[in-house]
mmCIF file of C-alpha atoms in Angstrom:
data_model
loop_
_atom_site.group_PDB
_atom_site.id
_atom_site.type_symbol
_atom_site.label_atom_id
_atom_site.label_comp_id
_atom_site.label_asym_id
_atom_site.label_seq_id
_atom_site.Cartn_x
_atom_site.Cartn_y
_atom_site.Cartn_z
ATOM 1 C CA MET A 4 -35.171 -197.427 -171.545
ATOM 2 C CA THR A 5 -38.106 -197.517 -172.224
ATOM 3 C CA PRO A 6 -40.905 -198.807 -170.332
ATOM 4 C CA GLU A 7 -41.710 -201.081 -173.606
ATOM 5 C CA GLU A 8 -38.285 -202.315 -173.478
ATOM 6 C CA GLN A 9 -38.315 -202.786 -169.614
ATOM 7 C CA ASN A 10 -41.030 -205.385 -170.126
ATOM 8 C CA ALA A 11 -39.496 -206.796 -173.439
ATOM 9 C CA ARG A 12 -36.465 -208.013 -171.642
ATOM 10 C CA HIS A 13 -38.426 -208.579 -168.546
ATOM 11 C CA ALA A 14 -40.641 -211.332 -170.419
ATOM 12 C CA GLU A 15 -37.486 -212.545 -171.846
ATOM 13 C CA LYS A 16 -35.593 -213.161 -169.224
ATOM 14 C CA MET A 17 -38.948 -214.867 -167.709
ATOM 15 C CA LYS A 18 -39.022 -217.027 -170.576
ATOM 16 C CA LYS A 19 -35.449 -218.176 -169.934
ATOM 17 C CA LYS A 20 -36.295 -218.841 -166.138
ATOM 18 C CA LYS A 21 -39.100 -220.986 -166.836
ATOM 19 C CA ALA A 22 -37.317 -222.815 -169.466
ATOM 20 C CA ALA A 23 -34.669 -223.736 -166.769
ATOM 21 C CA ARG A 24 -37.245 -224.629 -164.055
ATOM 22 C CA ASP A 25 -39.082 -226.909 -166.340
ATOM 23 C CA LYS A 26 -36.691 -228.719 -167.190
ATOM 24 C CA ILE A 27 -35.040 -229.147 -163.552
ATOM 25 C CA LEU A 28 -38.998 -230.225 -162.778
ATOM 26 C CA ALA A 29 -38.913 -232.744 -165.302
ATOM 27 C CA THR A 30 -35.953 -234.670 -163.950
ATOM 28 C CA LYS A 31 -38.425 -235.093 -160.564
ATOM 29 C CA THR A 32 -40.121 -238.111 -160.918
ATOM 30 C CA ILE A 33 -40.066 -240.548 -157.566
ATOM 31 C CA GLU A 34 -43.402 -240.364 -155.902
ATOM 32 C CA LYS A 35 -43.230 -241.517 -152.444
ATOM 33 C CA GLY A 36 -44.303 -241.062 -148.854
ATOM 34 C CA LEU A 37 -42.777 -238.419 -146.656
ATOM 35 C CA VAL A 38 -41.183 -238.375 -143.510
ATOM 36 C CA ILE A 39 -40.817 -234.860 -142.478
ATOM 37 C CA VAL A 40 -39.411 -233.014 -139.520
ATOM 38 C CA HIS A 41 -40.519 -229.946 -137.781
ATOM 39 C CA THR A 42 -38.281 -228.810 -135.251
ATOM 40 C CA GLY A 43 -36.666 -225.931 -133.262
ATOM 41 C CA LYS A 44 -37.706 -223.112 -130.810
ATOM 42 C CA GLY A 45 -39.390 -220.890 -132.944
ATOM 43 C CA LYS A 46 -43.537 -221.136 -133.090
ATOM 44 C CA GLY A 47 -45.037 -222.650 -136.201
ATOM 45 C CA LYS A 48 -43.856 -226.117 -136.243
ATOM 46 C CA SER A 49 -47.148 -228.153 -135.296
ATOM 47 C CA THR A 50 -49.298 -225.395 -136.691
ATOM 48 C CA ALA A 51 -47.727 -225.816 -140.384
ATOM 49 C CA ALA A 52 -48.015 -229.724 -139.482
ATOM 50 C CA PHE A 53 -51.811 -229.340 -139.170
ATOM 51 C CA GLY A 54 -51.421 -227.488 -142.091
ATOM 52 C CA MET A 55 -50.081 -230.305 -144.228
ATOM 53 C CA ALA A 56 -52.900 -232.068 -142.568
ATOM 54 C CA PHE A 57 -55.822 -229.434 -143.413
ATOM 55 C CA ARG A 58 -54.132 -230.035 -147.023
ATOM 56 C CA SER A 59 -54.411 -233.687 -147.096
ATOM 57 C CA LEU A 60 -57.870 -233.200 -146.142
ATOM 58 C CA GLY A 61 -58.883 -231.071 -148.689
ATOM 59 C CA HIS A 62 -57.689 -233.666 -151.308
ATOM 60 C CA GLY A 63 -60.198 -236.430 -149.614
ATOM 61 C CA HIS A 64 -57.136 -238.367 -147.965
ATOM 62 C CA ARG A 65 -57.925 -240.086 -144.795
ATOM 63 C CA ILE A 66 -55.160 -238.490 -142.139
ATOM 64 C CA ALA A 67 -54.749 -239.663 -138.647
ATOM 65 C CA VAL A 68 -53.558 -237.835 -135.658
ATOM 66 C CA VAL A 69 -51.528 -239.059 -132.310
ATOM 67 C CA GLN A 70 -50.560 -235.946 -129.645
ATOM 68 C CA PHE A 71 -47.865 -237.132 -127.502
ATOM 69 C CA VAL A 72 -48.088 -234.534 -124.811
ATOM 70 C CA LYS A 73 -50.932 -232.126 -125.722
ATOM 71 C CA GLY A 74 -53.639 -234.423 -124.640
ATOM 72 C CA ALA A 75 -55.386 -231.970 -122.163
ATOM 73 C CA TRP A 76 -55.687 -228.982 -124.710
ATOM 74 C CA ASP A 77 -58.347 -227.641 -126.705
ATOM 75 C CA SER A 78 -57.095 -226.539 -129.806
ATOM 76 C CA GLY A 79 -58.870 -224.695 -132.674
ATOM 77 C CA GLU A 80 -57.270 -227.474 -135.226
ATOM 78 C CA LYS A 81 -58.938 -230.087 -133.448
ATOM 79 C CA ARG A 82 -62.145 -228.552 -133.379
ATOM 80 C CA VAL A 83 -62.148 -228.148 -137.083
ATOM 81 C CA LEU A 84 -60.643 -231.798 -137.724
ATOM 82 C CA GLU A 85 -63.513 -233.273 -135.626
ATOM 83 C CA ARG A 86 -65.825 -232.187 -138.084
ATOM 84 C CA PHE A 87 -64.838 -234.701 -140.684
ATOM 85 C CA PRO A 88 -64.816 -237.798 -138.677
ATOM 86 C CA GLU A 89 -65.628 -239.948 -141.681
ATOM 87 C CA LEU A 90 -61.526 -239.227 -142.999
ATOM 88 C CA VAL A 91 -59.784 -238.118 -139.364
ATOM 89 C CA THR A 92 -59.168 -239.979 -136.828
ATOM 90 C CA ILE A 93 -57.715 -237.736 -133.300
ATOM 91 C CA LYS A 94 -56.015 -239.598 -130.379
ATOM 92 C CA ALA A 95 -54.709 -237.115 -127.594
ATOM 93 C CA MET A 96 -53.087 -239.354 -125.207
ATOM 94 C CA GLY A 97 -50.568 -236.771 -123.175
ATOM 95 C CA GLU A 98 -51.306 -235.470 -120.130
ATOM 96 C CA GLY A 99 -49.115 -232.060 -120.219
ATOM 97 C CA PHE A 100 -45.618 -231.538 -120.674
ATOM 98 C CA THR A 101 -43.677 -233.482 -118.552
ATOM 99 C CA TRP A 102 -42.685 -230.444 -116.191
ATOM 100 C CA GLU A 103 -47.127 -230.533 -115.487
ATOM 101 C CA THR A 104 -47.650 -233.769 -114.625
ATOM 102 C CA GLN A 105 -43.860 -234.469 -113.106
ATOM 103 C CA ASP A 106 -44.335 -238.079 -112.870
ATOM 104 C CA ARG A 107 -41.990 -239.739 -115.259
ATOM 105 C CA GLN A 108 -43.335 -243.404 -114.918
ATOM 106 C CA LYS A 109 -46.457 -242.325 -116.540
ATOM 107 C CA ASP A 110 -45.164 -240.252 -118.796
ATOM 108 C CA ILE A 111 -43.197 -243.564 -120.290
ATOM 109 C CA GLU A 112 -46.560 -245.098 -120.134
ATOM 110 C CA ASN A 113 -48.111 -242.323 -122.093
ATOM 111 C CA ALA A 114 -45.663 -242.283 -124.263
ATOM 112 C CA GLU A 115 -45.615 -246.011 -125.310
ATOM 113 C CA ALA A 116 -49.246 -245.833 -125.770
ATOM 114 C CA ALA A 117 -48.967 -243.155 -128.077
ATOM 115 C CA TRP A 118 -45.969 -245.136 -130.037
ATOM 116 C CA GLU A 119 -48.382 -247.706 -130.499
ATOM 117 C CA ALA A 120 -51.089 -246.185 -131.829
ATOM 118 C CA ALA A 121 -49.010 -244.485 -133.879
ATOM 119 C CA LYS A 122 -47.952 -247.107 -135.193
ATOM 120 C CA ALA A 123 -51.097 -248.633 -135.801
ATOM 121 C CA SER A 124 -52.543 -245.626 -137.412
ATOM 122 C CA ILE A 125 -49.358 -245.793 -140.039
ATOM 123 C CA LEU A 126 -49.562 -248.996 -140.626
ATOM 124 C CA ASP A 127 -53.393 -248.740 -141.817
ATOM 125 C CA PRO A 128 -53.785 -249.128 -145.312
ATOM 126 C CA GLU A 129 -56.541 -246.377 -145.653
ATOM 127 C CA THR A 130 -54.906 -243.551 -144.110
ATOM 128 C CA ARG A 131 -52.521 -241.494 -145.832
ATOM 129 C CA PHE A 132 -51.309 -238.596 -143.898
ATOM 130 C CA VAL A 133 -50.479 -239.825 -140.453
ATOM 131 C CA LEU A 134 -48.954 -236.314 -137.751
ATOM 132 C CA LEU A 135 -47.278 -237.100 -134.632
ATOM 133 C CA ASP A 136 -47.359 -233.721 -132.614
ATOM 134 C CA GLU A 137 -44.993 -233.469 -130.448
ATOM 135 C CA LEU A 138 -43.103 -236.645 -130.906
ATOM 136 C CA ASN A 139 -39.524 -234.904 -130.415
ATOM 137 C CA ILE A 140 -40.206 -234.169 -126.932
ATOM 138 C CA VAL A 141 -40.645 -237.633 -125.704
ATOM 139 C CA LEU A 142 -37.819 -238.709 -127.643
ATOM 140 C CA ARG A 143 -35.741 -236.158 -126.566
ATOM 141 C CA TYR A 144 -36.190 -237.217 -122.762
ATOM 142 C CA ASP A 145 -35.482 -240.551 -123.444
ATOM 143 C CA TYR A 146 -39.121 -241.900 -122.743
ATOM 144 C CA LEU A 147 -39.345 -243.853 -125.864
ATOM 145 C CA PRO A 148 -35.751 -245.452 -128.078
ATOM 146 C CA ILE A 149 -34.910 -243.399 -130.626
ATOM 147 C CA GLU A 150 -33.501 -246.276 -132.667
ATOM 148 C CA ASP A 151 -37.234 -247.937 -132.574
ATOM 149 C CA VAL A 152 -39.053 -245.210 -133.782
ATOM 150 C CA VAL A 153 -35.783 -244.654 -136.616
ATOM 151 C CA ALA A 154 -36.023 -248.239 -137.755
ATOM 152 C CA PHE A 155 -39.978 -248.420 -137.499
ATOM 153 C CA LEU A 156 -39.733 -245.120 -139.864
ATOM 154 C CA ARG A 157 -37.216 -246.374 -142.168
ATOM 155 C CA ASP A 158 -38.283 -250.181 -142.461
ATOM 156 C CA GLU A 159 -42.597 -250.353 -141.906
ATOM 157 C CA LYS A 160 -43.782 -247.529 -143.032
ATOM 158 C CA PRO A 161 -45.893 -248.348 -146.370
ATOM 159 C CA GLU A 162 -44.008 -246.488 -148.882
ATOM 160 C CA ASP A 163 -46.512 -244.155 -149.736
ATOM 161 C CA THR A 164 -47.570 -242.892 -146.298
ATOM 162 C CA HIS A 165 -46.654 -239.078 -145.210
ATOM 163 C CA VAL A 166 -45.770 -238.603 -141.476
ATOM 164 C CA VAL A 167 -44.904 -235.174 -139.658
ATOM 165 C CA ILE A 168 -43.654 -235.303 -136.575
ATOM 166 C CA THR A 169 -43.076 -232.118 -134.370
ATOM 167 C CA GLY A 170 -41.268 -230.782 -131.425
ATOM 168 C CA ARG A 171 -38.281 -228.897 -129.946
ATOM 169 C CA ASN A 172 -34.967 -230.374 -130.235
ATOM 170 C CA ALA A 173 -35.389 -233.276 -132.666
ATOM 171 C CA LYS A 174 -32.458 -236.030 -132.639
ATOM 172 C CA ASP A 175 -30.097 -236.211 -134.825
ATOM 173 C CA GLU A 176 -30.761 -240.110 -135.687
ATOM 174 C CA LEU A 177 -34.288 -238.959 -136.743
ATOM 175 C CA ILE A 178 -33.403 -235.962 -138.743
ATOM 176 C CA GLU A 179 -30.904 -238.656 -141.004
ATOM 177 C CA VAL A 180 -33.976 -240.801 -141.876
ATOM 178 C CA ALA A 181 -36.138 -237.657 -143.036
ATOM 179 C CA ASP A 182 -36.936 -236.730 -146.283
ATOM 180 C CA LEU A 183 -37.413 -233.558 -145.237
ATOM 181 C CA VAL A 184 -36.508 -231.164 -142.061
ATOM 182 C CA THR A 185 -37.644 -227.258 -141.518
ATOM 183 C CA GLU A 186 -36.358 -225.807 -138.064
ATOM 184 C CA MET A 187 -38.083 -223.078 -137.110
ATOM 185 C CA THR A 188 -36.285 -220.264 -135.640
ATOM 186 C CA LEU A 189 -37.434 -217.769 -132.881
ATOM 187 C CA ILE A 190 -36.929 -214.265 -133.832
ATOM 188 C CA LYS A 191 -39.365 -212.789 -131.443
ATOM 189 C CA HIS A 192 -42.573 -213.896 -129.780
ATOM 190 C CA PRO A 193 -44.797 -212.219 -127.761
ATOM 191 C CA PHE A 194 -44.605 -214.538 -124.601
ATOM 192 C CA ARG A 195 -41.327 -212.489 -123.888
ATOM 193 C CA SER A 196 -43.295 -208.932 -122.989
ATOM 194 C CA GLY A 197 -45.628 -210.523 -120.770
ATOM 195 C CA VAL A 198 -48.804 -211.814 -123.650
ATOM 196 C CA LYS A 199 -50.406 -215.093 -122.522
ATOM 197 C CA ALA A 200 -51.511 -217.394 -125.699
ATOM 198 C CA GLN A 201 -53.418 -216.005 -127.547
ATOM 199 C CA GLU A 202 -56.779 -218.027 -128.623
ATOM 200 C CA GLY A 203 -56.641 -218.805 -132.474
ATOM 201 C CA ILE A 204 -52.889 -217.974 -132.592
ATOM 202 C CA GLU A 205 -51.622 -220.411 -129.847
ATOM 203 C CA PHE A 206 -54.046 -222.599 -129.323
#
């Protein structure tokens, strides 16, 4: 087969593929705010969620970030978002991971306060995108009742508001109510080779 024949064959194949894709896309007509969960042991859960936040911000949408655990961290994402105070609300309401605080009651109180802030942000009619960073962690330790979180997301979240939830070990009930769930799989991580967290990569 000559290069010209190969190119013609490829063009015909791609034409058929495009027609099939266009037909599928024509059936997707629903517009709605999504509940999105990023979970798993691999790196990138919060990173991907902040990427969505930046994307939403790029469209001029008002966004809110509630951090359930990483409140004491100074991150590159936080520094960028703070440059847009007219469109971004950030509430860092944790005091570190539970093995750092070593105070279960304080962790529960922080989780409850963060959840109240999260609900207020989600119900704010001006806010289009809400990131609940590390909510899965507090749910894993039962610092918040999973049934209350699921009921709110299912019954009270405004239809056009996107909510992204991050953290390992997402509970089955949350996965069930979510529209989009991604599990990050760990294959290799430099931490296992003695490399500490790197500025611009981990935070």
